[in-house]
Amino acid sequence: MNKYQQFFNDKSLEFAEELYKRADKELLQLLKQQKIDRDTLMTQVANIMLKYEIKDSVLNLSNNDFKKVYQEVKLTVVEVFKEETEKEINGLRELLITIGQDKFYSSSFLLSLGLNFKLQKISEKALEKIINKKINGLIYSDRIWANKKKVAKLLQNEIKEFLQGNITVNDIEKVIKHRFNSNASNTKRLVRNETARVQTEVNEVWAKDYDIDWQMWMATLDDKTSKICGRYDGKKWRRTDPNKKIPIEDSHINCRCSLVSLPSEDYKPKFRRDNQNKEKVNWQTYEEWKVGIK
Ligand SMILES: [Zn+2]
């Protein structure tokens, strides 16, 4: 093994982390939009409170006013969520394309240092297949639609309750915030999970294209790593082994592990990163590391 291959193994996790950072940046943009949407709705609700009679801390609307106001708010919810859904689908798609391309390319780049072979990009077809993979019958955009539809429906009902006097003027802000918080958690979970899934699957395509023989599970050395991932850390499999474990598929959502390509079966990286204090440490498995920090 040459020093370039060693560099490859030491660096591949840092590259993975770089890609996660990029995902977090896009995520931040999506969450900012959600906050704008939340405030649009809150303003509308505040204006209703100013305009109509409040009796014993609840709105007191006539039947006609209720119908009119409810239609207006419903329309706002529908429009806001329609736009938000489209933005999230487009944003996530763009992100997954860049992450997929960069994952493949950075793996090639790292392996090619000091070696003489042609850099290739992942084919558009292979990447599209990964991005649009159905899980339990749904692709990422179906999931975004379904999540948004559910949140919008609940929000509409909550505002209806408010307009009918069943939720107080003091509570409605909390109710709307709570609903938007679950909207944000849906988006966070989905973006992180899809990002990790695309990375893992592109990694498999890459390893196959370059005929990699051995792969090793690498978890992150910090206290957020789950038990199952900690136990897999350092385990090696032949790429074609049917019993090979694959991050997410065999672990859980929000898993940050990677299957790192090895130059040979007995290869062991010299160092790795302790993510708890961001320091370089001698190679050790997660379980050894865990014992060490106690
Ligand atoms: Zn994991």
PDB file of C-alpha atoms and ligand atoms in Angstrom:
ATOM      1  CA  MET A   1       0.000   0.000   0.000  1.00  0.00           C
ATOM      2  CA  ASN A   2       1.294   3.433  -0.861  1.00  0.00           C
ATOM      3  CA  LYS A   3       0.961   6.657   1.050  1.00  0.00           C
ATOM      4  CA  TYR A   4      -1.694   7.885  -1.323  1.00  0.00           C
ATOM      5  CA  GLN A   5      -3.952   4.994  -0.541  1.00  0.00           C
ATOM      6  CA  GLN A   6      -3.420   5.694   3.104  1.00  0.00           C
ATOM      7  CA  PHE A   7      -4.372   9.282   2.498  1.00  0.00           C
ATOM      8  CA  PHE A   8      -7.493   8.003   0.831  1.00  0.00           C
ATOM      9  CA  ASN A   9      -8.619   6.100   3.878  1.00  0.00           C
ATOM     10  CA  ASP A  10      -7.784   8.833   6.315  1.00  0.00           C
ATOM     11  CA  LYS A  11      -9.480  11.465   4.220  1.00  0.00           C
ATOM     12  CA  SER A  12     -12.603   9.721   3.078  1.00  0.00           C
ATOM     13  CA  LEU A  13     -14.459  10.367   6.318  1.00  0.00           C
ATOM     14  CA  GLU A  14     -13.511  14.020   6.258  1.00  0.00           C
ATOM     15  CA  PHE A  15     -14.955  14.271   2.784  1.00  0.00           C
ATOM     16  CA  ALA A  16     -18.111  12.570   4.013  1.00  0.00           C
ATOM     17  CA  GLU A  17     -18.355  15.134   6.764  1.00  0.00           C
ATOM     18  CA  GLU A  18     -17.899  17.922   4.240  1.00  0.00           C
ATOM     19  CA  LEU A  19     -20.908  16.585   2.355  1.00  0.00           C
ATOM     20  CA  TYR A  20     -22.968  16.484   5.548  1.00  0.00           C
ATOM     21  CA  LYS A  21     -22.053  20.095   6.212  1.00  0.00           C
ATOM     22  CA  ARG A  22     -23.317  21.014   2.779  1.00  0.00           C
ATOM     23  CA  ALA A  23     -26.573  19.224   3.532  1.00  0.00           C
ATOM     24  CA  ASP A  24     -26.927  21.176   6.770  1.00  0.00           C
ATOM     25  CA  LYS A  25     -26.457  24.422   4.866  1.00  0.00           C
ATOM     26  CA  GLU A  26     -29.267  23.591   2.464  1.00  0.00           C
ATOM     27  CA  LEU A  27     -31.376  22.442   5.382  1.00  0.00           C
ATOM     28  CA  LEU A  28     -30.900  25.823   7.027  1.00  0.00           C
ATOM     29  CA  GLN A  29     -32.291  27.525   3.923  1.00  0.00           C
ATOM     30  CA  LEU A  30     -35.375  25.311   3.973  1.00  0.00           C
ATOM     31  CA  LEU A  31     -35.947  25.959   7.671  1.00  0.00           C
ATOM     32  CA  LYS A  32     -35.625  29.705   7.128  1.00  0.00           C
ATOM     33  CA  GLN A  33     -38.419  29.512   4.573  1.00  0.00           C
ATOM     34  CA  GLN A  34     -40.567  27.595   7.040  1.00  0.00           C
ATOM     35  CA  LYS A  35     -40.075  30.347   9.597  1.00  0.00           C
ATOM     36  CA  ILE A  36     -41.171  32.947   7.067  1.00  0.00           C
ATOM     37  CA  ASP A  37     -44.249  30.842   6.313  1.00  0.00           C
ATOM     38  CA  ARG A  38     -45.022  30.455  10.000  1.00  0.00           C
ATOM     39  CA  ASP A  39     -44.812  34.217  10.503  1.00  0.00           C
ATOM     40  CA  THR A  40     -47.106  34.855   7.531  1.00  0.00           C
ATOM     41  CA  LEU A  41     -49.740  32.731   9.192  1.00  0.00           C
ATOM     42  CA  MET A  42     -49.181  34.241  12.645  1.00  0.00           C
ATOM     43  CA  THR A  43     -49.613  37.734  11.252  1.00  0.00           C
ATOM     44  CA  GLN A  44     -52.888  36.749   9.660  1.00  0.00           C
ATOM     45  CA  VAL A  45     -54.097  35.278  12.933  1.00  0.00           C
ATOM     46  CA  ALA A  46     -52.991  38.386  14.878  1.00  0.00           C
ATOM     47  CA  ASN A  47     -54.948  40.564  12.468  1.00  0.00           C
ATOM     48  CA  ILE A  48     -58.057  38.469  13.049  1.00  0.00           C
ATOM     49  CA  MET A  49     -57.686  39.054  16.778  1.00  0.00           C
ATOM     50  CA  LEU A  50     -57.449  42.804  16.248  1.00  0.00           C
ATOM     51  CA  LYS A  51     -60.397  42.958  13.933  1.00  0.00           C
ATOM     52  CA  TYR A  52     -62.986  40.768  15.673  1.00  0.00           C
ATOM     53  CA  GLU A  53     -64.514  40.580  19.116  1.00  0.00           C
ATOM     54  CA  ILE A  54     -62.791  38.595  21.841  1.00  0.00           C
ATOM     55  CA  LYS A  55     -64.916  37.385  24.750  1.00  0.00           C
ATOM     56  CA  ASP A  56     -63.480  35.441  27.708  1.00  0.00           C
ATOM     57  CA  SER A  57     -60.170  34.984  25.909  1.00  0.00           C
ATOM     58  CA  VAL A  58     -61.758  33.382  22.847  1.00  0.00           C
ATOM     59  CA  LEU A  59     -62.875  34.748  19.493  1.00  0.00           C
ATOM     60  CA  ASN A  60     -66.567  35.468  19.197  1.00  0.00           C
ATOM     61  CA  LEU A  61     -67.392  35.328  15.484  1.00  0.00           C
ATOM     62  CA  SER A  62     -70.799  35.386  13.841  1.00  0.00           C
ATOM     63  CA  ASN A  63     -71.543  32.467  11.536  1.00  0.00           C
ATOM     64  CA  ASN A  64     -70.970  34.571   8.439  1.00  0.00           C
ATOM     65  CA  ASP A  65     -67.710  36.013   9.731  1.00  0.00           C
ATOM     66  CA  PHE A  66     -66.488  32.550  10.650  1.00  0.00           C
ATOM     67  CA  LYS A  67     -67.149  31.250   7.134  1.00  0.00           C
ATOM     68  CA  LYS A  68     -65.421  34.196   5.522  1.00  0.00           C
ATOM     69  CA  VAL A  69     -62.388  34.232   7.801  1.00  0.00           C
ATOM     70  CA  TYR A  70     -61.970  30.466   7.744  1.00  0.00           C
ATOM     71  CA  GLN A  71     -61.946  30.462   3.926  1.00  0.00           C
ATOM     72  CA  GLU A  72     -59.263  33.148   3.926  1.00  0.00           C
ATOM     73  CA  VAL A  73     -57.017  31.341   6.387  1.00  0.00           C
ATOM     74  CA  LYS A  74     -57.519  28.011   4.647  1.00  0.00           C
ATOM     75  CA  LEU A  75     -56.421  29.583   1.387  1.00  0.00           C
ATOM     76  CA  THR A  76     -53.283  30.982   3.022  1.00  0.00           C
ATOM     77  CA  VAL A  77     -52.393  27.578   4.476  1.00  0.00           C
ATOM     78  CA  VAL A  78     -52.898  25.858   1.124  1.00  0.00           C
ATOM     79  CA  GLU A  79     -50.829  28.428  -0.772  1.00  0.00           C
ATOM     80  CA  VAL A  80     -48.040  28.602   1.780  1.00  0.00           C
ATOM     81  CA  PHE A  81     -47.656  24.835   1.950  1.00  0.00           C
ATOM     82  CA  LYS A  82     -47.902  24.353  -1.789  1.00  0.00           C
ATOM     83  CA  GLU A  83     -45.030  26.743  -2.339  1.00  0.00           C
ATOM     84  CA  GLU A  84     -43.033  25.347   0.553  1.00  0.00           C
ATOM     85  CA  THR A  85     -43.454  21.809  -0.774  1.00  0.00           C
ATOM     86  CA  GLU A  86     -42.213  22.767  -4.225  1.00  0.00           C
ATOM     87  CA  LYS A  87     -39.227  24.605  -2.785  1.00  0.00           C
ATOM     88  CA  GLU A  88     -38.272  21.653  -0.610  1.00  0.00           C
ATOM     89  CA  ILE A  89     -38.567  19.150  -3.427  1.00  0.00           C
ATOM     90  CA  ASN A  90     -36.390  21.274  -5.710  1.00  0.00           C
ATOM     91  CA  GLY A  91     -33.902  22.121  -2.978  1.00  0.00           C
ATOM     92  CA  LEU A  92     -33.504  18.516  -1.893  1.00  0.00           C
ATOM     93  CA  ARG A  93     -33.196  17.272  -5.454  1.00  0.00           C
ATOM     94  CA  GLU A  94     -30.414  19.766  -6.221  1.00  0.00           C
ATOM     95  CA  LEU A  95     -28.676  18.811  -3.012  1.00  0.00           C
ATOM     96  CA  LEU A  96     -28.865  15.077  -3.705  1.00  0.00           C
ATOM     97  CA  ILE A  97     -27.468  15.534  -7.210  1.00  0.00           C
ATOM     98  CA  THR A  98     -24.459  17.526  -5.943  1.00  0.00           C
ATOM     99  CA  ILE A  99     -23.859  15.196  -3.033  1.00  0.00           C
ATOM    100  CA  GLY A 100     -24.105  12.102  -5.225  1.00  0.00           C
ATOM    101  CA  GLN A 101     -21.752  13.521  -7.858  1.00  0.00           C
ATOM    102  CA  ASP A 102     -19.261  14.779  -5.301  1.00  0.00           C
ATOM    103  CA  LYS A 103     -19.293  11.583  -3.297  1.00  0.00           C
ATOM    104  CA  PHE A 104     -18.429   9.579  -6.377  1.00  0.00           C
ATOM    105  CA  TYR A 105     -15.915  12.083  -7.657  1.00  0.00           C
ATOM    106  CA  SER A 106     -14.134  12.612  -4.344  1.00  0.00           C
ATOM    107  CA  SER A 107     -13.804   8.865  -3.881  1.00  0.00           C
ATOM    108  CA  SER A 108     -12.231   8.592  -7.346  1.00  0.00           C
ATOM    109  CA  PHE A 109     -10.063  11.598  -6.730  1.00  0.00           C
ATOM    110  CA  LEU A 110      -8.722  10.232  -3.469  1.00  0.00           C
ATOM    111  CA  LEU A 111      -8.075   6.784  -4.856  1.00  0.00           C
ATOM    112  CA  SER A 112      -6.456   8.215  -7.950  1.00  0.00           C
ATOM    113  CA  LEU A 113      -3.819  10.230  -6.105  1.00  0.00           C
ATOM    114  CA  GLY A 114      -0.506   8.703  -7.058  1.00  0.00           C
ATOM    115  CA  LEU A 115      -2.226   6.097  -9.152  1.00  0.00           C
ATOM    116  CA  ASN A 116      -2.704   6.326 -12.821  1.00  0.00           C
ATOM    117  CA  PHE A 117      -6.287   5.996 -13.785  1.00  0.00           C
ATOM    118  CA  LYS A 118      -8.916   8.065 -15.410  1.00  0.00           C
ATOM    119  CA  LEU A 119     -11.279  10.082 -13.281  1.00  0.00           C
ATOM    120  CA  GLN A 120     -14.867   9.350 -13.976  1.00  0.00           C
ATOM    121  CA  LYS A 121     -18.138  10.817 -12.975  1.00  0.00           C
ATOM    122  CA  ILE A 122     -21.113   8.814 -11.865  1.00  0.00           C
ATOM    123  CA  SER A 123     -23.464   8.288 -14.807  1.00  0.00           C
ATOM    124  CA  GLU A 124     -26.610  10.366 -14.779  1.00  0.00           C
ATOM    125  CA  LYS A 125     -28.672   7.227 -15.078  1.00  0.00           C
ATOM    126  CA  ALA A 126     -27.080   5.553 -12.062  1.00  0.00           C
ATOM    127  CA  LEU A 127     -27.502   8.684  -9.966  1.00  0.00           C
ATOM    128  CA  GLU A 128     -31.128   9.198 -10.983  1.00  0.00           C
ATOM    129  CA  LYS A 129     -31.834   5.605 -10.080  1.00  0.00           C
ATOM    130  CA  ILE A 130     -30.430   6.142  -6.597  1.00  0.00           C
ATOM    131  CA  ILE A 131     -32.171   9.471  -6.009  1.00  0.00           C
ATOM    132  CA  ASN A 132     -35.529   8.185  -7.209  1.00  0.00           C
ATOM    133  CA  LYS A 133     -35.374   4.886  -5.387  1.00  0.00           C
ATOM    134  CA  LYS A 134     -38.688   3.918  -3.817  1.00  0.00           C
ATOM    135  CA  ILE A 135     -38.669   2.979  -0.151  1.00  0.00           C
ATOM    136  CA  ASN A 136     -41.933   1.427   1.019  1.00  0.00           C
ATOM    137  CA  GLY A 137     -43.433   2.534  -2.287  1.00  0.00           C
ATOM    138  CA  LEU A 138     -42.477   6.205  -1.971  1.00  0.00           C
ATOM    139  CA  ILE A 139     -39.682   8.383  -3.326  1.00  0.00           C
ATOM    140  CA  TYR A 140     -38.367  11.499  -1.531  1.00  0.00           C
ATOM    141  CA  SER A 141     -40.790  13.889  -3.232  1.00  0.00           C
ATOM    142  CA  ASP A 142     -43.814  11.713  -2.368  1.00  0.00           C
ATOM    143  CA  ARG A 143     -42.685  11.822   1.231  1.00  0.00           C
ATOM    144  CA  ILE A 144     -42.370  15.595   1.225  1.00  0.00           C
ATOM    145  CA  TRP A 145     -45.863  15.917  -0.261  1.00  0.00           C
ATOM    146  CA  ALA A 146     -47.356  13.500   2.248  1.00  0.00           C
ATOM    147  CA  ASN A 147     -45.677  15.176   5.238  1.00  0.00           C
ATOM    148  CA  LYS A 148     -46.747  18.651   4.155  1.00  0.00           C
ATOM    149  CA  LYS A 149     -50.298  17.578   3.457  1.00  0.00           C
ATOM    150  CA  LYS A 150     -50.603  16.133   6.929  1.00  0.00           C
ATOM    151  CA  VAL A 151     -49.170  19.212   8.655  1.00  0.00           C
ATOM    152  CA  ALA A 152     -51.324  21.599   6.579  1.00  0.00           C
ATOM    153  CA  LYS A 153     -54.468  19.610   7.391  1.00  0.00           C
ATOM    154  CA  LEU A 154     -53.759  19.618  11.131  1.00  0.00           C
ATOM    155  CA  LEU A 155     -52.959  23.316  11.049  1.00  0.00           C
ATOM    156  CA  GLN A 156     -56.194  24.110   9.221  1.00  0.00           C
ATOM    157  CA  ASN A 157     -58.162  22.230  11.852  1.00  0.00           C
ATOM    158  CA  GLU A 158     -56.370  23.954  14.690  1.00  0.00           C
ATOM    159  CA  ILE A 159     -57.089  27.363  13.252  1.00  0.00           C
ATOM    160  CA  LYS A 160     -60.684  26.342  12.717  1.00  0.00           C
ATOM    161  CA  GLU A 161     -60.913  25.427  16.401  1.00  0.00           C
ATOM    162  CA  PHE A 162     -59.471  28.813  17.237  1.00  0.00           C
ATOM    163  CA  LEU A 163     -61.996  30.614  15.044  1.00  0.00           C
ATOM    164  CA  GLN A 164     -64.803  28.628  16.688  1.00  0.00           C
ATOM    165  CA  GLY A 165     -63.615  29.666  20.122  1.00  0.00           C
ATOM    166  CA  ASN A 166     -62.261  26.281  21.210  1.00  0.00           C
ATOM    167  CA  ILE A 167     -58.652  27.449  21.400  1.00  0.00           C
ATOM    168  CA  THR A 168     -57.957  30.659  23.341  1.00  0.00           C
ATOM    169  CA  VAL A 169     -56.209  33.698  21.925  1.00  0.00           C
ATOM    170  CA  ASN A 170     -53.428  33.030  24.431  1.00  0.00           C
ATOM    171  CA  ASP A 171     -52.886  29.482  23.226  1.00  0.00           C
ATOM    172  CA  ILE A 172     -53.069  29.842  19.460  1.00  0.00           C
ATOM    173  CA  GLU A 173     -49.488  31.093  19.090  1.00  0.00           C
ATOM    174  CA  LYS A 174     -48.186  28.058  20.965  1.00  0.00           C
ATOM    175  CA  VAL A 175     -50.341  25.750  18.857  1.00  0.00           C
ATOM    176  CA  ILE A 176     -49.081  27.196  15.553  1.00  0.00           C
ATOM    177  CA  LYS A 177     -45.472  27.108  16.734  1.00  0.00           C
ATOM    178  CA  HIS A 178     -45.823  23.519  17.805  1.00  0.00           C
ATOM    179  CA  ARG A 179     -47.218  22.566  14.403  1.00  0.00           C
ATOM    180  CA  PHE A 180     -44.373  24.306  12.597  1.00  0.00           C
ATOM    181  CA  ASN A 181     -41.867  22.609  14.869  1.00  0.00           C
ATOM    182  CA  SER A 182     -43.094  19.238  13.730  1.00  0.00           C
ATOM    183  CA  ASN A 183     -42.961  20.535  10.153  1.00  0.00           C
ATOM    184  CA  ALA A 184     -39.280  21.379  10.729  1.00  0.00           C
ATOM    185  CA  SER A 185     -38.509  17.985  12.291  1.00  0.00           C
ATOM    186  CA  ASN A 186     -40.043  16.231   9.288  1.00  0.00           C
ATOM    187  CA  THR A 187     -37.797  18.200   6.936  1.00  0.00           C
ATOM    188  CA  LYS A 188     -34.666  17.672   9.050  1.00  0.00           C
ATOM    189  CA  ARG A 189     -35.222  13.947   9.265  1.00  0.00           C
ATOM    190  CA  LEU A 190     -35.964  13.614   5.575  1.00  0.00           C
ATOM    191  CA  VAL A 191     -33.024  15.702   4.336  1.00  0.00           C
ATOM    192  CA  ARG A 192     -30.530  13.975   6.630  1.00  0.00           C
ATOM    193  CA  ASN A 193     -31.806  10.543   5.829  1.00  0.00           C
ATOM    194  CA  GLU A 194     -31.895  11.047   2.065  1.00  0.00           C
ATOM    195  CA  THR A 195     -28.440  12.624   2.093  1.00  0.00           C
ATOM    196  CA  ALA A 196     -26.973   9.693   3.972  1.00  0.00           C
ATOM    197  CA  ARG A 197     -28.822   7.169   1.837  1.00  0.00           C
ATOM    198  CA  VAL A 198     -27.577   8.711  -1.429  1.00  0.00           C
ATOM    199  CA  GLN A 199     -23.996   8.812  -0.124  1.00  0.00           C
ATOM    200  CA  THR A 200     -24.132   5.182   0.916  1.00  0.00           C
ATOM    201  CA  GLU A 201     -25.629   4.013  -2.353  1.00  0.00           C
ATOM    202  CA  VAL A 202     -23.270   6.072  -4.504  1.00  0.00           C
ATOM    203  CA  ASN A 203     -20.420   4.596  -2.485  1.00  0.00           C
ATOM    204  CA  GLU A 204     -21.648   1.107  -3.404  1.00  0.00           C
ATOM    205  CA  VAL A 205     -21.859   1.979  -7.104  1.00  0.00           C
ATOM    206  CA  TRP A 206     -18.378   3.461  -6.921  1.00  0.00           C
ATOM    207  CA  ALA A 207     -16.879   0.445  -5.133  1.00  0.00           C
ATOM    208  CA  LYS A 208     -18.427  -1.834  -7.734  1.00  0.00           C
ATOM    209  CA  ASP A 209     -17.216   0.302 -10.675  1.00  0.00           C
ATOM    210  CA  TYR A 210     -13.672   0.262  -9.304  1.00  0.00           C
ATOM    211  CA  ASP A 211     -13.794  -3.370  -8.325  1.00  0.00           C
ATOM    212  CA  ILE A 212     -13.039  -2.835  -4.653  1.00  0.00           C
ATOM    213  CA  ASP A 213     -12.650  -6.127  -2.780  1.00  0.00           C
ATOM    214  CA  TRP A 214     -12.830  -5.185   0.873  1.00  0.00           C
ATOM    215  CA  GLN A 215     -14.884  -2.679   2.808  1.00  0.00           C
ATOM    216  CA  MET A 216     -14.901  -1.684   6.448  1.00  0.00           C
ATOM    217  CA  TRP A 217     -17.645  -0.143   8.583  1.00  0.00           C
ATOM    218  CA  MET A 218     -16.590   3.136  10.146  1.00  0.00           C
ATOM    219  CA  ALA A 219     -18.646   4.892  12.788  1.00  0.00           C
ATOM    220  CA  THR A 220     -17.889   8.282  14.298  1.00  0.00           C
ATOM    221  CA  LEU A 221     -15.952   8.398  17.558  1.00  0.00           C
ATOM    222  CA  ASP A 222     -18.335  10.465  19.644  1.00  0.00           C
ATOM    223  CA  ASP A 223     -21.114   9.850  22.143  1.00  0.00           C
ATOM    224  CA  LYS A 224     -23.876  10.299  19.554  1.00  0.00           C
ATOM    225  CA  THR A 225     -23.001   7.031  17.805  1.00  0.00           C
ATOM    226  CA  SER A 226     -25.584   4.324  18.479  1.00  0.00           C
ATOM    227  CA  LYS A 227     -24.857   0.945  20.081  1.00  0.00           C
ATOM    228  CA  ILE A 228     -25.446  -0.975  16.876  1.00  0.00           C
ATOM    229  CA  CYS A 229     -23.085   1.257  14.859  1.00  0.00           C
ATOM    230  CA  GLY A 230     -20.482   1.132  17.616  1.00  0.00           C
ATOM    231  CA  ARG A 231     -20.562  -2.640  17.437  1.00  0.00           C
ATOM    232  CA  TYR A 232     -20.162  -2.723  13.637  1.00  0.00           C
ATOM    233  CA  ASP A 233     -17.281  -0.258  13.716  1.00  0.00           C
ATOM    234  CA  GLY A 234     -14.075  -1.780  12.325  1.00  0.00           C
ATOM    235  CA  LYS A 235     -15.839  -4.855  10.911  1.00  0.00           C
ATOM    236  CA  LYS A 236     -14.727  -5.873   7.414  1.00  0.00           C
ATOM    237  CA  TRP A 237     -16.574  -7.633   4.646  1.00  0.00           C
ATOM    238  CA  ARG A 238     -15.901  -8.567   1.064  1.00  0.00           C
ATOM    239  CA  ARG A 239     -17.820  -6.125  -1.097  1.00  0.00           C
ATOM    240  CA  THR A 240     -19.816  -8.964  -2.602  1.00  0.00           C
ATOM    241  CA  ASP A 241     -20.515 -10.712   0.726  1.00  0.00           C
ATOM    242  CA  PRO A 242     -24.298 -11.194   0.972  1.00  0.00           C
ATOM    243  CA  ASN A 243     -24.019 -10.794   4.759  1.00  0.00           C
ATOM    244  CA  LYS A 244     -22.272  -7.444   4.447  1.00  0.00           C
ATOM    245  CA  LYS A 245     -23.881  -4.722   6.551  1.00  0.00           C
ATOM    246  CA  ILE A 246     -24.767  -1.412   4.915  1.00  0.00           C
ATOM    247  CA  PRO A 247     -25.233   1.873   6.816  1.00  0.00           C
ATOM    248  CA  ILE A 248     -28.888   2.908   7.299  1.00  0.00           C
ATOM    249  CA  GLU A 249     -30.202  -0.261   5.667  1.00  0.00           C
ATOM    250  CA  ASP A 250     -28.773  -2.329   8.498  1.00  0.00           C
ATOM    251  CA  SER A 251     -28.524   0.365  11.153  1.00  0.00           C
ATOM    252  CA  HIS A 252     -31.023   3.192  11.468  1.00  0.00           C
ATOM    253  CA  ILE A 253     -32.060   6.552  10.049  1.00  0.00           C
ATOM    254  CA  ASN A 254     -29.744   9.457  10.799  1.00  0.00           C
ATOM    255  CA  CYS A 255     -26.820   7.014  10.797  1.00  0.00           C
ATOM    256  CA  ARG A 256     -23.522   8.763  10.038  1.00  0.00           C
ATOM    257  CA  CYS A 257     -21.446   5.653   9.335  1.00  0.00           C
ATOM    258  CA  SER A 258     -19.612   4.850   6.102  1.00  0.00           C
ATOM    259  CA  LEU A 259     -18.360   1.733   4.423  1.00  0.00           C
ATOM    260  CA  VAL A 260     -14.774   2.629   3.643  1.00  0.00           C
ATOM    261  CA  SER A 261     -12.952   0.904   0.778  1.00  0.00           C
ATOM    262  CA  LEU A 262      -9.770  -0.914   1.745  1.00  0.00           C
ATOM    263  CA  PRO A 263      -6.740  -1.675  -0.447  1.00  0.00           C
ATOM    264  CA  SER A 264      -6.564  -5.169   1.099  1.00  0.00           C
ATOM    265  CA  GLU A 265      -8.187  -7.311   3.749  1.00  0.00           C
ATOM    266  CA  ASP A 266      -5.490  -6.857   6.389  1.00  0.00           C
ATOM    267  CA  TYR A 267      -5.151  -3.131   5.872  1.00  0.00           C
ATOM    268  CA  LYS A 268      -5.642  -1.008   8.945  1.00  0.00           C
ATOM    269  CA  PRO A 269      -5.547   2.787   8.934  1.00  0.00           C
ATOM    270  CA  LYS A 270      -2.967   4.263  11.314  1.00  0.00           C
ATOM    271  CA  PHE A 271      -5.053   7.042  12.712  1.00  0.00           C
ATOM    272  CA  ARG A 272      -8.581   8.172  13.001  1.00  0.00           C
ATOM    273  CA  ARG A 273     -10.401  11.155  14.357  1.00  0.00           C
ATOM    274  CA  ASP A 274     -11.805  11.446  17.836  1.00  0.00           C
ATOM    275  CA  ASN A 275     -14.881  13.524  17.102  1.00  0.00           C
ATOM    276  CA  GLN A 276     -15.424  14.285  20.763  1.00  0.00           C
ATOM    277  CA  ASN A 277     -12.349  16.518  20.970  1.00  0.00           C
ATOM    278  CA  LYS A 278     -11.605  16.682  17.201  1.00  0.00           C
ATOM    279  CA  GLU A 279      -8.154  15.179  17.703  1.00  0.00           C
ATOM    280  CA  LYS A 280      -6.240  12.629  15.678  1.00  0.00           C
ATOM    281  CA  VAL A 281      -5.832   9.408  17.652  1.00  0.00           C
ATOM    282  CA  ASN A 282      -4.187   6.044  16.988  1.00  0.00           C
ATOM    283  CA  TRP A 283      -6.411   3.578  15.227  1.00  0.00           C
ATOM    284  CA  GLN A 284      -8.884   1.942  17.581  1.00  0.00           C
ATOM    285  CA  THR A 285     -12.349   0.540  17.232  1.00  0.00           C
ATOM    286  CA  TYR A 286     -15.355   2.367  18.602  1.00  0.00           C
ATOM    287  CA  GLU A 287     -15.665  -0.089  21.476  1.00  0.00           C
ATOM    288  CA  GLU A 288     -12.008   0.338  22.428  1.00  0.00           C
ATOM    289  CA  TRP A 289     -12.429   4.084  22.270  1.00  0.00           C
ATOM    290  CA  LYS A 290     -15.542   3.932  24.426  1.00  0.00           C
ATOM    291  CA  VAL A 291     -13.704   2.028  27.141  1.00  0.00           C
ATOM    292  CA  GLY A 292     -10.893   4.538  26.982  1.00  0.00           C
ATOM    293  CA  ILE A 293     -13.054   7.590  27.677  1.00  0.00           C
ATOM    294  CA  LYS A 294     -14.738   6.133  30.769  1.00  0.00           C
TER     295      LYS A 294
HETATM  296 ZN    ZN B   1     -24.240   4.574  12.113  1.00  0.00          ZN
END
